[in-house]
Coordinates of C-alpha atoms in Angstrom, one line a residue:
M1 CA -12.7 -54.8 -98.2
K2 CA -10.6 -51.7 -96.6
I3 CA -13.2 -50.7 -94.4
N4 CA -12.6 -54.4 -93.0
G5 CA -9.1 -54.4 -93.1
A6 CA -9.0 -51.3 -91.4
W7 CA -11.4 -53.1 -88.9
R8 CA -8.8 -55.7 -88.3
L9 CA -5.9 -53.4 -87.8
W10 CA -7.6 -52.0 -84.8
L11 CA -8.8 -54.9 -83.4
M12 CA -5.4 -56.0 -83.3
A13 CA -4.0 -52.7 -81.9
A14 CA -6.7 -53.2 -79.0
V15 CA -5.9 -56.9 -77.9
A16 CA -2.2 -55.8 -78.0
F17 CA -2.6 -52.7 -76.2
T18 CA -4.7 -54.7 -73.7
M19 CA -2.1 -57.2 -73.1
A20 CA 0.4 -54.7 -72.5
G21 CA -1.4 -53.7 -69.9
L22 CA -2.4 -56.6 -68.1
C23 CA 1.4 -57.6 -67.8
A24 CA 2.5 -54.4 -66.9
A25 CA -0.2 -54.4 -64.0
Q26 CA 1.4 -57.8 -63.0
T27 CA 4.6 -56.7 -60.5
P28 CA 7.9 -58.4 -61.2
D29 CA 7.2 -60.0 -57.2
E30 CA 4.3 -61.6 -58.2
G31 CA 5.8 -63.1 -61.6
R32 CA 8.8 -64.5 -58.8
E33 CA 7.1 -65.7 -56.2
E34 CA 9.2 -68.7 -55.5
T35 CA 11.8 -66.5 -54.6
R36 CA 9.9 -64.4 -51.9
W37 CA 8.7 -67.7 -49.5
F38 CA 8.0 -71.0 -49.4
V39 CA 4.4 -72.2 -50.1
V40 CA 3.1 -74.5 -47.9
D41 CA -0.6 -76.4 -47.3
S42 CA -0.4 -75.9 -43.6
L43 CA 1.8 -74.9 -40.6
N44 CA 2.3 -76.2 -37.2
A45 CA -1.5 -78.2 -37.6
G46 CA -0.6 -79.6 -33.9
L47 CA -0.4 -76.1 -32.2
G48 CA -3.4 -74.2 -33.0
E49 CA -3.9 -71.0 -34.2
P50 CA -0.2 -68.7 -33.5
P51 CA -1.2 -66.4 -30.0
E52 CA -0.5 -62.5 -30.5
T53 CA 2.5 -62.5 -28.4
I54 CA 4.1 -64.3 -31.2
E55 CA 5.5 -61.9 -34.0
R56 CA 6.3 -63.6 -37.2
V57 CA 6.4 -60.7 -39.9
T58 CA 10.3 -60.5 -40.0
P59 CA 13.2 -62.0 -39.1
R60 CA 14.6 -59.4 -36.5
E61 CA 10.3 -59.5 -34.7
L62 CA 10.9 -63.3 -34.7
I63 CA 13.7 -63.9 -32.8
R64 CA 13.1 -61.6 -30.4
S65 CA 9.7 -62.3 -29.7
F66 CA 11.0 -65.7 -29.3
L67 CA 13.6 -65.3 -27.0
K68 CA 11.5 -63.0 -24.8
L69 CA 8.6 -65.9 -24.9
T70 CA 11.1 -68.4 -23.7
E71 CA 12.3 -66.0 -21.1
N72 CA 9.0 -66.0 -19.6
E73 CA 8.7 -69.6 -20.1
D74 CA 5.5 -69.4 -22.3
L75 CA 7.1 -71.9 -24.6
A76 CA 3.6 -72.7 -26.0
A77 CA 3.6 -69.2 -27.8
A78 CA 7.5 -69.7 -28.1
A79 CA 6.8 -73.0 -30.3
H80 CA 5.3 -71.0 -33.0
A81 CA 8.2 -69.9 -34.0
L82 CA 9.5 -73.5 -35.4
N83 CA 8.5 -75.1 -38.6
L84 CA 7.6 -78.3 -36.7
S85 CA 6.0 -80.2 -40.8
E86 CA 8.6 -83.0 -39.8
L87 CA 6.4 -84.1 -37.0
T88 CA 3.1 -85.2 -36.6
P89 CA 0.6 -83.0 -35.0
V90 CA 0.7 -84.9 -31.6
E91 CA 4.6 -84.7 -31.6
Q92 CA 4.1 -81.1 -32.4
R93 CA 2.0 -80.4 -29.1
K94 CA 4.2 -82.6 -27.6
R95 CA 7.5 -81.6 -28.3
G96 CA 7.4 -78.2 -29.8
G97 CA 7.7 -76.3 -26.3
Q98 CA 11.0 -78.4 -25.9
L99 CA 12.4 -77.5 -29.0
A100 CA 11.8 -74.1 -28.4
R101 CA 13.3 -74.4 -24.6
Q102 CA 16.2 -75.9 -26.5
L103 CA 16.3 -73.6 -29.2
A104 CA 16.8 -70.5 -27.1
E105 CA 20.0 -72.1 -25.0
V106 CA 21.6 -72.4 -27.8
L107 CA 21.3 -69.4 -29.1
K108 CA 22.2 -67.9 -25.9
R109 CA 25.2 -69.6 -25.8
G110 CA 26.5 -71.1 -28.5
E111 CA 26.9 -67.4 -30.4
L112 CA 26.8 -64.3 -29.7
L113 CA 23.9 -62.7 -31.5
K114 CA 22.5 -59.5 -32.5
V115 CA 19.3 -58.9 -32.8
S116 CA 19.6 -55.7 -34.3
D117 CA 22.0 -56.9 -36.7
L118 CA 18.8 -59.4 -38.3
P119 CA 16.9 -57.9 -41.5
G120 CA 13.6 -55.1 -40.0
R121 CA 11.9 -55.7 -43.7
Q122 CA 9.3 -58.3 -44.7
D123 CA 11.0 -59.8 -47.4
A124 CA 14.6 -59.9 -45.7
A125 CA 16.4 -57.9 -48.4
I126 CA 19.7 -56.5 -48.0
E127 CA 20.3 -53.1 -47.6
D128 CA 23.7 -51.6 -48.9
P129 CA 23.3 -48.0 -49.4
S130 CA 27.0 -47.7 -50.8
G131 CA 25.2 -51.0 -53.7
Q132 CA 28.8 -53.0 -53.6
H133 CA 27.1 -56.0 -52.5
P134 CA 26.3 -58.0 -55.5
Q135 CA 22.7 -58.9 -53.6
A136 CA 21.6 -55.2 -52.5
G137 CA 17.6 -55.2 -52.5
E138 CA 16.9 -58.7 -53.7
P139 CA 14.0 -60.5 -51.7
R140 CA 15.3 -63.2 -49.7
R141 CA 13.0 -66.2 -48.9
N142 CA 15.5 -67.9 -46.1
L143 CA 18.8 -66.4 -44.2
K144 CA 21.8 -67.6 -41.5
L145 CA 21.2 -67.1 -38.6
A146 CA 24.0 -68.8 -37.0
S147 CA 26.3 -71.7 -37.4
L148 CA 27.1 -73.8 -35.0
T149 CA 29.5 -76.8 -34.4
A150 CA 28.5 -80.1 -32.4
Q151 CA 30.5 -82.9 -32.6
G152 CA 33.1 -82.2 -35.2
E153 CA 29.9 -81.6 -37.7
T154 CA 29.1 -77.9 -38.8
Y155 CA 25.0 -76.8 -38.2
D156 CA 23.7 -73.8 -39.3
I157 CA 20.2 -72.5 -38.0
R158 CA 18.2 -71.1 -40.5
L159 CA 15.2 -69.1 -40.8
G160 CA 12.7 -69.2 -43.6
R161 CA 9.6 -67.2 -45.1
Y162 CA 5.9 -69.4 -45.5
R163 CA 3.1 -68.5 -46.7
V164 CA -0.3 -70.9 -46.6
G165 CA -2.8 -69.9 -49.0
D166 CA -3.7 -66.4 -49.2
Q167 CA -2.5 -65.4 -45.5
E168 CA 0.3 -63.3 -44.7
P169 CA 3.8 -65.3 -44.9
V170 CA 5.8 -65.2 -41.7
W171 CA 9.4 -66.2 -40.9
L172 CA 10.3 -69.7 -39.1
V173 CA 12.8 -71.6 -38.0
M174 CA 13.2 -74.2 -40.9
P175 CA 12.5 -77.8 -40.6
D176 CA 16.0 -79.0 -40.8
S177 CA 17.4 -76.3 -38.3
V178 CA 14.5 -77.7 -35.7
S179 CA 16.0 -81.5 -36.2
S180 CA 19.3 -80.8 -35.5
V181 CA 18.2 -78.5 -32.2
P182 CA 18.9 -82.0 -30.3
L183 CA 22.2 -82.6 -30.9
L184 CA 23.4 -78.3 -30.9
Y185 CA 21.5 -78.7 -27.4
E186 CA 24.0 -81.5 -26.1
E187 CA 26.5 -79.0 -27.3
Y188 CA 25.5 -76.3 -26.1
G189 CA 23.0 -76.8 -23.1
P190 CA 23.7 -76.2 -19.6
L191 CA 26.1 -78.8 -17.9
M192 CA 26.9 -80.7 -14.4
F193 CA 27.4 -77.6 -12.1
E194 CA 24.4 -75.5 -13.5
T195 CA 21.9 -78.2 -12.9
Y196 CA 22.3 -77.2 -9.2
I197 CA 21.6 -73.4 -9.4
P198 CA 18.6 -72.0 -7.8
E199 CA 16.2 -70.8 -10.1
R200 CA 15.9 -67.7 -8.8
L201 CA 19.6 -67.0 -9.4
K202 CA 19.1 -67.8 -13.2
A203 CA 16.9 -64.6 -14.1
S204 CA 18.6 -62.9 -15.9
F205 CA 20.6 -58.9 -15.0
G206 CA 22.4 -57.5 -17.9
A207 CA 23.8 -59.4 -20.6
L208 CA 24.1 -61.9 -18.3
K209 CA 22.4 -64.0 -15.7
I210 CA 22.6 -63.7 -11.7
W211 CA 24.5 -67.1 -10.9
E212 CA 26.8 -66.1 -14.2
W213 CA 28.0 -62.6 -12.4
I214 CA 28.9 -64.5 -9.2
A215 CA 30.2 -67.6 -10.8
I216 CA 32.9 -65.9 -13.6
P217 CA 34.6 -64.7 -11.1
V218 CA 35.4 -67.6 -8.9
F219 CA 35.6 -69.5 -12.1
L220 CA 38.9 -66.7 -12.8
L221 CA 40.2 -66.6 -9.4
V222 CA 39.9 -71.1 -9.6
V223 CA 41.9 -71.1 -12.7
G224 CA 44.3 -68.1 -11.4
L225 CA 45.3 -70.3 -8.8
M226 CA 46.0 -73.1 -11.1
G227 CA 48.2 -70.8 -13.1
W228 CA 50.1 -69.7 -10.0
W229 CA 50.4 -73.3 -8.7
V230 CA 51.6 -74.3 -11.8
Y231 CA 53.7 -71.1 -12.0
R232 CA 55.8 -72.3 -9.0
L233 CA 55.7 -76.2 -10.0
V234 CA 57.5 -75.6 -13.3
G235 CA 60.1 -72.8 -11.1
G236 CA 61.0 -75.8 -8.7
L237 CA 61.2 -78.2 -11.4
A238 CA 63.8 -75.4 -13.0
R239 CA 65.6 -75.0 -9.5
W240 CA 66.2 -78.8 -9.0
L241 CA 67.7 -79.3 -12.4
P242 CA 71.2 -79.8 -13.0
A243 CA 72.7 -76.2 -14.1
G244 CA 73.0 -75.9 -18.1
A245 CA 70.0 -75.8 -20.8
P246 CA 67.9 -77.9 -19.4
S247 CA 67.3 -75.3 -16.4
I248 CA 67.7 -72.5 -18.3
F249 CA 65.0 -73.7 -20.6
T250 CA 62.2 -74.3 -18.3
G251 CA 63.0 -71.6 -16.2
R252 CA 62.4 -69.1 -19.1
I253 CA 58.9 -71.1 -19.6
K254 CA 57.2 -70.4 -16.7
L255 CA 55.0 -68.6 -17.3
P256 CA 53.9 -69.4 -20.9
V257 CA 53.4 -73.1 -19.5
A258 CA 51.1 -71.7 -17.2
L259 CA 49.6 -70.1 -19.4
V260 CA 48.7 -72.7 -21.5
V261 CA 47.9 -74.7 -18.8
M262 CA 45.1 -71.9 -17.8
S263 CA 43.8 -72.1 -21.1
L264 CA 43.2 -75.8 -21.6
V265 CA 42.0 -76.2 -18.0
T266 CA 39.4 -73.4 -18.7
Q267 CA 38.3 -74.9 -21.9
M268 CA 37.7 -78.2 -20.3
L269 CA 35.4 -76.7 -17.4
L270 CA 33.4 -74.5 -20.0
D271 CA 33.2 -78.3 -22.4
Y272 CA 32.3 -80.6 -19.5
V273 CA 31.4 -78.5 -16.1
V274 CA 29.8 -75.2 -16.9
S275 CA 28.8 -73.0 -19.7
F276 CA 27.4 -69.4 -19.7
S277 CA 25.9 -66.9 -22.1
A278 CA 27.4 -66.1 -25.6
V279 CA 28.3 -62.7 -24.9
A280 CA 31.0 -64.3 -22.0
T281 CA 31.6 -68.0 -23.4
S282 CA 32.7 -66.0 -27.1
S283 CA 35.0 -63.6 -25.1
L284 CA 36.7 -66.5 -22.9
R285 CA 36.9 -68.5 -26.0
V286 CA 38.4 -66.0 -28.2
L287 CA 40.8 -65.0 -25.3
L288 CA 41.8 -68.5 -24.8
I289 CA 42.9 -69.1 -27.7
V290 CA 44.9 -66.4 -27.9
V291 CA 46.5 -67.0 -24.8
L292 CA 47.2 -70.4 -25.8
A293 CA 48.6 -69.6 -29.3
W294 CA 50.6 -66.9 -27.3
G295 CA 52.0 -69.3 -24.6
A296 CA 52.6 -72.4 -27.2
G297 CA 54.4 -69.8 -29.8
T298 CA 56.5 -68.5 -26.3
V299 CA 57.7 -71.8 -25.6
A300 CA 59.1 -72.2 -28.8
L301 CA 60.3 -69.1 -29.2
R302 CA 62.4 -69.8 -25.2
F303 CA 63.8 -73.5 -27.0
V304 CA 65.0 -71.4 -30.2
D305 CA 66.5 -69.3 -27.9
T306 CA 67.9 -71.8 -25.7
L307 CA 69.5 -73.5 -28.6
M308 CA 71.2 -70.2 -29.6
L309 CA 72.4 -69.6 -26.0
R310 CA 73.9 -73.4 -26.2
L311 CA 75.7 -72.5 -29.4
T312 CA 76.9 -69.4 -28.4
R313 CA 77.8 -70.7 -25.1
R314 CA 79.8 -73.4 -27.1
L315 CA 81.2 -70.5 -29.1
M316 CA 83.1 -69.5 -25.9
G317 CA 80.8 -66.4 -24.9
Q318 CA 82.0 -64.3 -27.9
I319 CA 80.3 -64.5 -31.4
D320 CA 83.0 -63.9 -33.8
D321 CA 84.3 -65.3 -37.2
S322 CA 86.7 -67.4 -35.5
K323 CA 84.1 -70.1 -34.8
P324 CA 83.3 -72.7 -37.6
K325 CA 81.2 -71.8 -40.1
D326 CA 78.7 -74.0 -40.2
E327 CA 78.0 -73.6 -36.6
R328 CA 77.7 -69.9 -37.8
K329 CA 75.5 -70.4 -40.1
L330 CA 73.3 -72.8 -37.9
L331 CA 72.8 -69.3 -35.5
T332 CA 71.9 -67.1 -38.2
T333 CA 69.1 -70.2 -39.2
L334 CA 67.8 -70.1 -35.9
Y335 CA 67.4 -66.3 -35.5
A336 CA 66.0 -66.5 -38.8
L337 CA 63.4 -69.7 -37.4
R338 CA 62.5 -67.7 -34.5
R339 CA 61.6 -64.6 -36.7
I340 CA 59.1 -67.3 -38.2
I341 CA 57.8 -68.8 -34.9
I342 CA 56.8 -64.9 -34.1
L343 CA 55.2 -63.9 -38.1
I344 CA 53.3 -67.8 -37.6
T345 CA 52.3 -67.0 -34.1
V346 CA 51.0 -63.2 -34.3
T347 CA 49.1 -63.8 -38.1
V348 CA 47.4 -67.1 -37.1
V349 CA 46.2 -65.6 -33.8
S350 CA 45.3 -62.1 -35.7
I351 CA 43.1 -63.8 -38.3
Y352 CA 41.0 -66.3 -35.9
V353 CA 40.6 -63.5 -33.1
L354 CA 39.4 -61.1 -36.1
S355 CA 37.2 -64.4 -37.2
Q356 CA 35.7 -64.5 -34.3
I357 CA 34.9 -61.0 -33.0
Q358 CA 33.4 -61.1 -37.1
L359 CA 35.6 -57.9 -38.2
F360 CA 35.8 -59.7 -41.9
E361 CA 32.7 -58.7 -43.2
T362 CA 32.7 -54.9 -42.1
L363 CA 36.3 -54.7 -43.3
G364 CA 35.7 -56.3 -46.5
I365 CA 33.0 -53.8 -47.3
T366 CA 35.1 -50.9 -46.0
L367 CA 37.7 -51.9 -48.0
L368 CA 35.5 -52.1 -51.2
A369 CA 34.1 -48.5 -50.2
S370 CA 37.5 -47.0 -49.9
A371 CA 40.0 -49.2 -50.7
S372 CA 42.1 -46.4 -52.6
V373 CA 42.1 -44.5 -49.2
L374 CA 43.2 -47.8 -46.9
T375 CA 46.0 -48.9 -49.6
V376 CA 47.3 -45.3 -49.3
L377 CA 47.2 -45.2 -45.5
V378 CA 48.5 -48.8 -45.0
G379 CA 51.3 -48.3 -47.6
I380 CA 52.7 -44.8 -46.3
A381 CA 52.4 -46.4 -42.8
G382 CA 53.6 -49.5 -42.9
Q383 CA 56.1 -49.1 -45.5
A384 CA 59.0 -48.8 -43.0
V385 CA 58.2 -51.8 -41.3
I386 CA 57.3 -54.3 -43.8
S387 CA 60.8 -53.6 -45.6
N388 CA 62.6 -53.7 -43.2
I389 CA 60.8 -57.3 -41.9
L390 CA 61.4 -58.6 -45.9
S391 CA 64.6 -57.4 -45.6
S392 CA 65.2 -59.1 -43.1
F393 CA 63.9 -62.2 -44.5
Q394 CA 66.1 -61.2 -47.3
L395 CA 69.2 -61.7 -45.5
S396 CA 68.1 -64.6 -43.7
L397 CA 67.5 -66.8 -46.6
A398 CA 70.7 -65.0 -49.2
K399 CA 72.8 -65.2 -46.2
P400 CA 75.4 -62.2 -46.8
I401 CA 75.6 -62.0 -43.8
R402 CA 75.9 -64.7 -40.8
I403 CA 75.7 -64.2 -36.8
G404 CA 79.5 -64.0 -35.9
D405 CA 80.8 -62.5 -39.3
L406 CA 83.4 -60.0 -39.1
V407 CA 82.4 -56.7 -41.0
V408 CA 83.5 -53.2 -41.9
F409 CA 80.6 -51.1 -41.8
E410 CA 80.8 -47.1 -42.1
G411 CA 84.6 -47.9 -41.2
Q412 CA 83.9 -49.6 -38.4
W413 CA 85.1 -53.1 -37.4
C414 CA 81.4 -55.0 -36.3
Y415 CA 80.7 -58.8 -35.4
V416 CA 77.0 -59.7 -36.4
E417 CA 75.7 -60.5 -33.1
G418 CA 71.6 -60.6 -34.0
I419 CA 69.8 -60.4 -37.0
F420 CA 66.4 -59.3 -36.1
Y421 CA 63.4 -58.4 -38.1
T422 CA 63.9 -54.4 -38.4
F423 CA 67.2 -54.0 -37.0
I424 CA 70.5 -56.0 -36.9
R425 CA 73.1 -56.0 -33.6
L426 CA 76.6 -55.2 -34.5
R427 CA 79.2 -55.5 -31.6
V428 CA 82.0 -52.9 -32.2
W429 CA 85.7 -53.3 -31.7
N430 CA 85.3 -51.5 -28.6
D431 CA 82.3 -54.0 -27.1
R432 CA 79.8 -51.1 -28.1
R433 CA 76.5 -52.1 -29.8
L434 CA 75.7 -50.6 -32.8
I435 CA 72.2 -50.5 -34.0
V436 CA 71.5 -50.6 -37.4
P437 CA 67.8 -50.6 -39.2
V438 CA 68.1 -53.8 -41.8
T439 CA 67.1 -51.6 -44.8
Y440 CA 69.7 -49.2 -43.8
F441 CA 72.3 -52.1 -43.5
V442 CA 71.6 -53.4 -46.8
S443 CA 71.7 -50.4 -48.6
R444 CA 75.1 -49.4 -47.5
P445 CA 78.1 -51.4 -49.3
F446 CA 79.9 -53.3 -46.5
E447 CA 82.9 -55.7 -46.2
N448 CA 82.5 -58.8 -45.3
L449 CA 85.9 -60.1 -43.6
S450 CA 84.7 -63.7 -43.1
V451 CA 82.3 -64.0 -46.2
K452 CA 85.2 -66.9 -47.7
N453 CA 87.7 -67.3 -44.9
A454 CA 88.7 -65.0 -40.9
K455 CA 92.5 -65.9 -42.4
E456 CA 94.1 -62.5 -43.4
Y457 CA 97.3 -60.7 -44.6
R458 CA 98.8 -58.0 -42.2
S459 CA 101.3 -55.8 -43.3
L460 CA 103.4 -54.0 -41.1
E461 CA 105.9 -50.6 -42.2
L462 CA 109.1 -49.5 -40.8
I463 CA 110.7 -46.1 -41.8
L464 CA 114.3 -46.6 -41.2
H465 CA 118.1 -44.6 -42.1
L466 CA 119.2 -45.8 -45.4
S467 CA 122.1 -47.9 -43.5
A468 CA 120.2 -50.4 -41.7
D469 CA 120.8 -53.8 -42.5
V470 CA 117.6 -55.3 -43.9
Q471 CA 118.8 -58.9 -44.3
C472 CA 119.4 -58.3 -40.5
L473 CA 115.9 -57.1 -39.8
R474 CA 114.4 -59.6 -42.1
E475 CA 115.1 -62.3 -40.0
K476 CA 114.8 -61.2 -37.0
F477 CA 110.9 -60.2 -38.6
L478 CA 111.2 -64.1 -38.9
E479 CA 112.0 -65.0 -35.5
Y480 CA 109.4 -62.8 -33.6
A481 CA 106.5 -63.8 -36.4
Q482 CA 106.7 -67.3 -36.0
E483 CA 106.6 -67.0 -31.9
E484 CA 103.1 -65.5 -33.0
E485 CA 100.4 -68.1 -32.5
N486 CA 98.0 -66.7 -34.1
V487 CA 100.0 -66.6 -37.6
V488 CA 99.9 -69.0 -39.7
E489 CA 101.0 -70.2 -43.3
H490 CA 104.8 -69.3 -42.0
H491 CA 106.4 -69.8 -45.8
K492 CA 104.2 -66.7 -46.7
L493 CA 105.9 -65.0 -44.5
S494 CA 108.0 -62.4 -45.5
C495 CA 110.2 -58.5 -45.3
Y496 CA 111.2 -56.6 -48.5
V497 CA 112.3 -52.6 -49.0
T498 CA 109.1 -50.9 -50.9
G499 CA 110.5 -47.3 -51.1
Q500 CA 113.5 -45.0 -50.3
T501 CA 114.1 -41.4 -50.5
E502 CA 117.5 -39.5 -50.5
R503 CA 117.8 -39.9 -46.3
A504 CA 115.4 -43.2 -45.2
Q505 CA 114.1 -47.0 -46.9
T506 CA 110.6 -48.3 -46.2
V507 CA 110.9 -51.9 -45.0
V508 CA 107.1 -54.0 -45.4
C509 CA 107.1 -56.8 -43.3
Y510 CA 103.9 -59.6 -44.8
L511 CA 102.4 -62.0 -42.4
M512 CA 99.2 -64.4 -42.7
T513 CA 96.8 -64.3 -39.5
S514 CA 94.1 -66.6 -38.7
D515 CA 91.4 -63.9 -38.4
P516 CA 91.6 -60.1 -38.8
F517 CA 91.4 -58.8 -34.7
A518 CA 93.7 -61.7 -34.0
G519 CA 96.1 -60.6 -37.1
W520 CA 95.9 -56.6 -35.6
I521 CA 97.0 -57.6 -32.1
A522 CA 100.0 -60.2 -33.8
E523 CA 100.8 -57.0 -36.1
M524 CA 101.4 -54.8 -32.6
N525 CA 103.1 -57.1 -31.2
V526 CA 106.0 -58.0 -34.1
R527 CA 106.1 -54.2 -34.5
E528 CA 106.9 -53.8 -30.8
K529 CA 109.5 -56.5 -31.0
L530 CA 111.4 -54.8 -34.2
M531 CA 111.4 -51.3 -32.5
A532 CA 112.8 -52.8 -29.3
F533 CA 115.5 -55.0 -31.2
I534 CA 116.9 -51.7 -33.3
R535 CA 116.3 -49.3 -30.2
D536 CA 118.8 -51.7 -28.1
H537 CA 121.2 -52.7 -31.0
H538 CA 121.2 -50.7 -34.1
P539 CA 119.8 -47.1 -33.1
E540 CA 121.6 -46.2 -35.7
W541 CA 119.3 -47.3 -38.2
W542 CA 116.4 -44.9 -37.0
P543 CA 115.6 -42.5 -39.6
R544 CA 117.3 -38.2 -39.0
E545 CA 117.2 -35.2 -39.9
V546 CA 121.0 -34.2 -41.7
T547 CA 121.2 -30.4 -41.4
V548 CA 124.9 -29.1 -43.5
I549 CA 126.8 -26.4 -41.8
S550 CA 129.5 -26.3 -44.2
E551 CA 130.5 -27.2 -47.9
R552 CA 132.6 -30.1 -46.7
D553 CA 131.3 -33.5 -46.5
V554 CA 131.3 -34.3 -42.7
A555 CA 130.9 -37.8 -44.0
L556 CA 134.7 -38.1 -45.2
G557 CA 136.0 -37.2 -41.9
E558 CA 138.5 -34.4 -40.9
R559 CA 141.3 -33.6 -43.4
S560 CA 144.6 -32.9 -41.8
G561 CA 145.6 -29.6 -42.4
Q562 CA 142.2 -27.7 -42.2
P563 CA 141.6 -25.8 -39.4
S564 CA 139.0 -27.4 -37.0
G565 CA 136.8 -23.9 -37.0
H566 CA 135.8 -24.5 -40.4
G567 CA 134.9 -28.2 -39.7
G568 CA 131.0 -28.8 -39.6
G569 CA 128.5 -31.7 -38.0
A570 CA 125.4 -33.1 -38.0
A571 CA 122.6 -34.1 -36.1

């Protein structure tokens, strides 16, 4: 029994060891064959055996040989790069070459395709030394070659890996992509003008064809002449319009309107008249989007600038706080709207350009690989600019200051003339301009004299002799102050003695003025008139120094019986 039990144990161990060996001999890929390729019964039975000129082992070899064969007009061989399983064998022989030619034209014109960027491995596994890509090292059986838009719909051209029986797996254009080729050819194929081009000019010369090297300069010249004509037309319209905001606005949009028209005309020509290779078309379309967005944004900015100019002129040409608060608030809002238009235009154009030149993928990988370094660099380099922009928007939204407000900043009277992205322009009282960074301005205390209203109490001070008649002076002050047009609320006019010494008294007069600057002028005028009145009618009111040259009080006059030689005087 013990022998039989041991024999059974040895037999079970041998079976387990054999099964483990078989499992170890089976590779992981063989256990996941459905993830490596599509298993089919046959491929393109109607085309016969593929020639040796077509290479289909890797995606890169497939597209490279496919483009070379179509360029050499070997369409029968190029058809073997397509999976024509949705067609009957007869249709495969009949339409295979035509579909290959159409697909080649679509790939050359539709999207800038870099063959060297395609996978060079048979399994098309993603190679990422950094290990950041989530699918790095995993085999793929299909991948996207291009994504194109036709009639408002997006179609992907994809490659798939197929295996028939025990044959070597090959890469082909997938059936769904083949079925969309005729529709894409209508969108990206040769247009009206190209039917008249001689065949000898359709040969490739570098990145472009021979006829494209000739047509592109002529094309740009025609578009440039169109833009020049629009520029002159808009300029003539500006001179024809009556003087005012419409003529100013029209005169300032000559260049952006010309660029917008050039962009739209170029786009129309590319869509309906002529289409170039993907290298030229992609560059032109990106440039057209940039020009169109810049032109439209500039027209919007000029419109806002014209509104601001018109409002400023309605404010009598000078931006100050004597004008209605609602108008100054509107002008501040227009400045904020101007900055928003600039920000939106720059952001949208930048995002589109980056997406067109396909920087997002590489930029994303770089950011993941060195996020901390880039974060530090961007934080240091853009800190001042970003903080100024955010502070500018904060001022526009919270409105602690408005265009036209009178502020006292670092001891100087200034009118706020403009609030821009990174700086504030202040007009000093002597008409100098003070340019202050936004962050510096908001980090310093300032006095806004226009936050409620522009009215301000002013006071003028006079130092007079003790013998001055304050009541007479008060009456003259009221008379002179009421004559000033910038003095308001006459019931608040007052004049009082606020201090005295053994020789003089201090008289202070108070008046309410319509705004600080006008109040300063009114104060100076009233002071000059009071000084002239005292000089002409009561010069004895001026304070004077008294020097005692005798023990006798000279104010009592000379007493009889006392010699004059012992008298004294005062100066």
